[in-house]
PDB file of C-alpha atoms in Angstrom:
ATOM      1  CA  MET J   9       0.000   0.000   0.000  1.00  0.00           C
ATOM      2  CA  THR J  10       1.341   3.395  -0.977  1.00  0.00           C
ATOM      3  CA  VAL J  11       0.596   6.855   0.315  1.00  0.00           C
ATOM      4  CA  ASP J  12      -1.583   7.468  -2.750  1.00  0.00           C
ATOM      5  CA  ASP J  13      -3.884   4.606  -1.697  1.00  0.00           C
ATOM      6  CA  VAL J  14      -4.835   6.329   1.549  1.00  0.00           C
ATOM      7  CA  THR J  15      -7.496   9.040   1.401  1.00  0.00           C
ATOM      8  CA  THR J  16      -8.260  11.100   4.437  1.00  0.00           C
ATOM      9  CA  THR J  17     -11.399  13.008   5.207  1.00  0.00           C
ATOM     10  CA  CYS J  18      -9.655  16.270   4.370  1.00  0.00           C
ATOM     11  CA  ASP J  19      -8.762  15.004   0.883  1.00  0.00           C
ATOM     12  CA  ARG J  20     -12.329  14.137  -0.041  1.00  0.00           C
ATOM     13  CA  SER J  21     -14.834  16.726  -1.149  1.00  0.00           C
ATOM     14  CA  SER J  22     -17.680  17.530   1.196  1.00  0.00           C
ATOM     15  CA  THR J  23     -20.860  15.511   0.718  1.00  0.00           C
ATOM     16  CA  THR J  24     -22.856  18.738   0.632  1.00  0.00           C
ATOM     17  CA  MET J  25     -20.984  19.759  -2.508  1.00  0.00           C
ATOM     18  CA  GLN J  26     -21.981  16.627  -4.427  1.00  0.00           C
ATOM     19  CA  SER J  27     -24.546  16.930  -7.185  1.00  0.00           C
ATOM     20  CA  THR J  28     -28.206  16.693  -6.318  1.00  0.00           C
ATOM     21  CA  GLY J  29     -30.455  16.175  -9.319  1.00  0.00           C
ATOM     22  CA  LEU J  30     -33.608  18.125 -10.119  1.00  0.00           C
ATOM     23  CA  ALA J  31     -35.861  15.619  -8.348  1.00  0.00           C
ATOM     24  CA  GLY J  32     -33.687  15.885  -5.246  1.00  0.00           C
ATOM     25  CA  ARG J  33     -33.730  19.679  -5.323  1.00  0.00           C
ATOM     26  CA  VAL J  34     -37.525  19.763  -5.719  1.00  0.00           C
ATOM     27  CA  PHE J  35     -37.921  17.298  -2.841  1.00  0.00           C
ATOM     28  CA  ARG J  36     -35.515  19.346  -0.703  1.00  0.00           C
ATOM     29  CA  ALA J  37     -37.510  22.524  -1.415  1.00  0.00           C
ATOM     30  CA  ALA J  38     -40.834  20.807  -0.678  1.00  0.00           C
ATOM     31  CA  VAL J  39     -39.570  19.453   2.646  1.00  0.00           C
ATOM     32  CA  THR J  40     -38.120  22.826   3.654  1.00  0.00           C
ATOM     33  CA  VAL J  41     -41.265  24.835   2.850  1.00  0.00           C
ATOM     34  CA  HIS J  42     -43.429  22.195   4.521  1.00  0.00           C
ATOM     35  CA  ALA J  43     -41.311  22.301   7.678  1.00  0.00           C
ATOM     36  CA  VAL J  44     -41.353  26.105   7.859  1.00  0.00           C
ATOM     37  CA  ALA J  45     -45.151  26.169   7.530  1.00  0.00           C
ATOM     38  CA  ALA J  46     -45.555  23.391  10.106  1.00  0.00           C
ATOM     39  CA  PHE J  47     -43.361  25.278  12.578  1.00  0.00           C
ATOM     40  CA  GLY J  48     -45.847  28.165  12.377  1.00  0.00           C
ATOM     41  CA  GLN J  49     -48.720  26.023  13.650  1.00  0.00           C
ATOM     42  CA  PRO J  50     -47.674  25.932  17.331  1.00  0.00           C
ATOM     43  CA  VAL J  51     -47.110  29.678  17.148  1.00  0.00           C
ATOM     44  CA  PHE J  52     -50.671  30.251  15.922  1.00  0.00           C
ATOM     45  CA  ALA J  53     -52.031  27.934  18.610  1.00  0.00           C
ATOM     46  CA  GLY J  54     -50.034  29.852  21.197  1.00  0.00           C
ATOM     47  CA  VAL J  55     -51.467  33.143  19.939  1.00  0.00           C
ATOM     48  CA  TYR J  56     -54.946  31.702  20.470  1.00  0.00           C
ATOM     49  CA  LEU J  57     -54.068  30.452  23.955  1.00  0.00           C
ATOM     50  CA  THR J  58     -52.905  33.947  24.966  1.00  0.00           C
ATOM     51  CA  GLY J  59     -56.443  35.201  24.399  1.00  0.00           C
ATOM     52  CA  GLU J  60     -56.289  36.433  20.814  1.00  0.00           C
ATOM     53  CA  ILE J  61     -59.374  34.834  19.270  1.00  0.00           C
ATOM     54  CA  ASP J  62     -58.017  35.329  15.718  1.00  0.00           C
ATOM     55  CA  GLY J  63     -55.209  32.901  16.563  1.00  0.00           C
ATOM     56  CA  LEU J  64     -57.603  29.972  16.163  1.00  0.00           C
ATOM     57  CA  ASP J  65     -58.524  31.134  12.670  1.00  0.00           C
ATOM     58  CA  TRP J  66     -54.813  31.465  11.811  1.00  0.00           C
ATOM     59  CA  HIS J  67     -54.242  27.962  13.181  1.00  0.00           C
ATOM     60  CA  ARG J  68     -57.115  26.591  11.083  1.00  0.00           C
ATOM     61  CA  ARG J  69     -55.848  28.267   7.893  1.00  0.00           C
ATOM     62  CA  GLY J  70     -52.331  27.152   8.695  1.00  0.00           C
ATOM     63  CA  ALA J  71     -53.570  23.574   8.988  1.00  0.00           C
ATOM     64  CA  ASP J  72     -55.005  23.785   5.477  1.00  0.00           C
ATOM     65  CA  ILE J  73     -51.730  25.159   4.142  1.00  0.00           C
ATOM     66  CA  VAL J  74     -49.588  22.578   5.960  1.00  0.00           C
ATOM     67  CA  PHE J  75     -51.792  19.736   4.704  1.00  0.00           C
ATOM     68  CA  CYS J  76     -51.561  21.001   1.102  1.00  0.00           C
ATOM     69  CA  LEU J  77     -47.789  21.299   1.447  1.00  0.00           C
ATOM     70  CA  GLY J  78     -47.760  17.726   2.791  1.00  0.00           C
ATOM     71  CA  LEU J  79     -49.533  16.617  -0.379  1.00  0.00           C
ATOM     72  CA  ALA J  80     -46.977  18.501  -2.463  1.00  0.00           C
ATOM     73  CA  GLN J  81     -44.127  16.893  -0.501  1.00  0.00           C
ATOM     74  CA  ALA J  82     -45.638  13.440  -1.062  1.00  0.00           C
ATOM     75  CA  ALA J  83     -45.843  14.164  -4.796  1.00  0.00           C
ATOM     76  CA  ALA J  84     -42.225  15.392  -4.816  1.00  0.00           C
ATOM     77  CA  GLY J  85     -41.182  12.308  -2.828  1.00  0.00           C
ATOM     78  CA  THR J  86     -42.911  10.057  -5.339  1.00  0.00           C
ATOM     79  CA  ALA J  87     -41.161  11.867  -8.204  1.00  0.00           C
ATOM     80  CA  ALA J  88     -37.856  11.481  -6.365  1.00  0.00           C
ATOM     81  CA  TRP J  89     -38.574   7.762  -5.942  1.00  0.00           C
ATOM     82  CA  ALA J  90     -39.247   7.392  -9.655  1.00  0.00           C
ATOM     83  CA  ARG J  91     -36.249   9.465 -10.707  1.00  0.00           C
ATOM     84  CA  MET J  92     -33.598   8.465  -8.170  1.00  0.00           C
ATOM     85  CA  ARG J  93     -34.746   4.905  -7.432  1.00  0.00           C
ATOM     86  CA  ARG J  94     -34.786   5.703  -3.712  1.00  0.00           C
ATOM     87  CA  LEU J  95     -37.942   4.641  -1.847  1.00  0.00           C
ATOM     88  CA  TRP J  96     -37.407   6.561   1.376  1.00  0.00           C
ATOM     89  CA  PRO J  97     -38.444  10.060   0.143  1.00  0.00           C
ATOM     90  CA  ALA J  98     -41.864   8.765  -0.904  1.00  0.00           C
ATOM     91  CA  ALA J  99     -42.290   6.471   2.109  1.00  0.00           C
ATOM     92  CA  VAL J 100     -41.402   9.126   4.693  1.00  0.00           C
ATOM     93  CA  SER J 101     -43.558  11.724   2.938  1.00  0.00           C
ATOM     94  CA  VAL J 102     -46.587   9.430   2.828  1.00  0.00           C
ATOM     95  CA  LEU J 103     -46.145   8.555   6.518  1.00  0.00           C
ATOM     96  CA  ILE J 104     -45.953  12.248   7.420  1.00  0.00           C
ATOM     97  CA  LEU J 105     -49.048  12.906   5.313  1.00  0.00           C
ATOM     98  CA  ALA J 106     -50.909  10.111   7.130  1.00  0.00           C
ATOM     99  CA  ALA J 107     -49.897  11.595  10.485  1.00  0.00           C
ATOM    100  CA  GLU J 108     -51.036  15.041   9.323  1.00  0.00           C
ATOM    101  CA  THR J 109     -54.384  13.600   8.262  1.00  0.00           C
ATOM    102  CA  GLY J 110     -54.840  12.185  11.755  1.00  0.00           C
ATOM    103  CA  GLN J 111     -53.669  15.490  13.196  1.00  0.00           C
ATOM    104  CA  TYR J 112     -56.189  17.400  11.085  1.00  0.00           C
ATOM    105  CA  MET J 113     -59.066  15.110  12.093  1.00  0.00           C
ATOM    106  CA  ALA J 114     -58.106  15.170  15.776  1.00  0.00           C
ATOM    107  CA  GLY J 115     -58.008  18.970  15.698  1.00  0.00           C
ATOM    108  CA  LEU J 116     -61.425  19.215  14.060  1.00  0.00           C
ATOM    109  CA  SER J 117     -62.832  16.756  16.606  1.00  0.00           C
ATOM    110  CA  GLY J 118     -61.301  18.608  19.549  1.00  0.00           C
ATOM    111  CA  LEU J 119     -59.253  15.584  20.648  1.00  0.00           C
ATOM    112  CA  LEU J 120     -56.388  17.562  22.135  1.00  0.00           C
ATOM    113  CA  TRP J 121     -54.963  14.460  23.837  1.00  0.00           C
ATOM    114  CA  VAL J 122     -54.198  13.170  20.301  1.00  0.00           C
ATOM    115  CA  HIS J 123     -53.721  16.506  18.544  1.00  0.00           C
ATOM    116  CA  LEU J 124     -50.911  17.883  20.732  1.00  0.00           C
ATOM    117  CA  PRO J 125     -48.541  14.872  20.913  1.00  0.00           C
ATOM    118  CA  LEU J 126     -49.103  14.067  17.252  1.00  0.00           C
ATOM    119  CA  GLY J 127     -48.240  17.665  16.378  1.00  0.00           C
ATOM    120  CA  VAL J 128     -44.997  17.419  18.357  1.00  0.00           C
ATOM    121  CA  MET J 129     -44.132  14.188  16.533  1.00  0.00           C
ATOM    122  CA  ILE J 130     -44.828  15.738  13.123  1.00  0.00           C
ATOM    123  CA  ILE J 131     -42.707  18.807  13.897  1.00  0.00           C
ATOM    124  CA  ALA J 132     -39.832  16.638  15.159  1.00  0.00           C
ATOM    125  CA  THR J 133     -40.016  14.374  12.104  1.00  0.00           C
ATOM    126  CA  LEU J 134     -40.033  17.325   9.716  1.00  0.00           C
ATOM    127  CA  ALA J 135     -37.077  18.887  11.541  1.00  0.00           C
ATOM    128  CA  VAL J 136     -35.031  15.692  11.238  1.00  0.00           C
ATOM    129  CA  LEU J 137     -36.068  15.206   7.611  1.00  0.00           C
ATOM    130  CA  THR J 138     -35.160  18.787   6.732  1.00  0.00           C
ATOM    131  CA  GLY J 139     -31.741  18.347   8.283  1.00  0.00           C
ATOM    132  CA  ALA J 140     -31.269  15.054   6.463  1.00  0.00           C
ATOM    133  CA  VAL J 141     -32.082  16.401   2.997  1.00  0.00           C
ATOM    134  CA  TRP J 142     -29.779  19.395   3.447  1.00  0.00           C
ATOM    135  CA  VAL J 143     -26.805  17.541   4.961  1.00  0.00           C
ATOM    136  CA  ARG J 144     -26.956  14.412   2.819  1.00  0.00           C
ATOM    137  CA  PRO J 145     -27.237  15.052  -0.933  1.00  0.00           C
ATOM    138  CA  LEU J 146     -29.852  13.174  -2.913  1.00  0.00           C
ATOM    139  CA  PRO J 147     -28.250  11.593  -5.968  1.00  0.00           C
ATOM    140  CA  ASN J 148     -29.567  12.307  -9.412  1.00  0.00           C
ATOM    141  CA  HIS J 149     -30.561   9.400 -11.644  1.00  0.00           C
ATOM    142  CA  ALA J 150     -27.190   9.168 -13.391  1.00  0.00           C
ATOM    143  CA  MET J 151     -25.296   9.031 -10.120  1.00  0.00           C
ATOM    144  CA  ALA J 152     -27.699   6.497  -8.602  1.00  0.00           C
ATOM    145  CA  GLY J 153     -27.265   4.152 -11.549  1.00  0.00           C
ATOM    146  CA  SER J 154     -23.499   4.473 -11.728  1.00  0.00           C
ATOM    147  CA  ALA J 155     -22.969   4.039  -7.977  1.00  0.00           C
ATOM    148  CA  GLU J 156     -24.473   0.563  -8.117  1.00  0.00           C
ATOM    149  CA  ASN J 157     -22.215  -0.547 -10.953  1.00  0.00           C
ATOM    150  CA  THR J 158     -18.865   0.450  -9.470  1.00  0.00           C
ATOM    151  CA  SER J 159     -16.799  -2.116  -7.636  1.00  0.00           C
ATOM    152  CA  GLY J 160     -14.733   0.370  -5.628  1.00  0.00           C
ATOM    153  CA  PRO J 161     -15.763   2.281  -2.534  1.00  0.00           C
ATOM    154  CA  ARG J 162     -18.477   4.894  -2.910  1.00  0.00           C
ATOM    155  CA  ARG J 163     -17.450   8.518  -2.860  1.00  0.00           C
ATOM    156  CA  ASP J 164     -19.265   9.253   0.412  1.00  0.00           C
ATOM    157  CA  GLU J 165     -17.852   6.227   2.262  1.00  0.00           C
ATOM    158  CA  PRO J 166     -14.476   6.440   3.963  1.00  0.00           C
ATOM    159  CA  HIS J 167     -11.912   4.097   2.492  1.00  0.00           C
ATOM    160  CA  VAL J 168      -8.381   3.374   3.503  1.00  0.00           C
TER     161      VAL J 168
END
């Protein structure tokens, strides 16, 4: 083994600088906008709880917006699945959408014992997902196909 065979972390390019295809960028944007809108929901609920009656109307309208953005994220996740051959964007997006549907129904029914913890779970999941799509690049179709056919170590895996 020679010195040229050893690659350190400093020698490799950052994973955030790797190419993310169009489907990955659209999914990243959908997740980010969805998360920002979802983070507004507890704020609107808090405005209502401080005595501002309009806060409930803001919370209701925000729920409609967050649910529509969840649908858009699920569509972007499905497109990412088709383009990048990665199932997790679609699967996670559909699970979040299912949780938001339950959240929406629990809120309309006044079931706060379901509505509040489910809301915390959705916010936490969106926060983790947003971090994941920004830190870890989503490969475009060409990279996804070529990564499976190479016999050497992948670019994002350390190799010595």
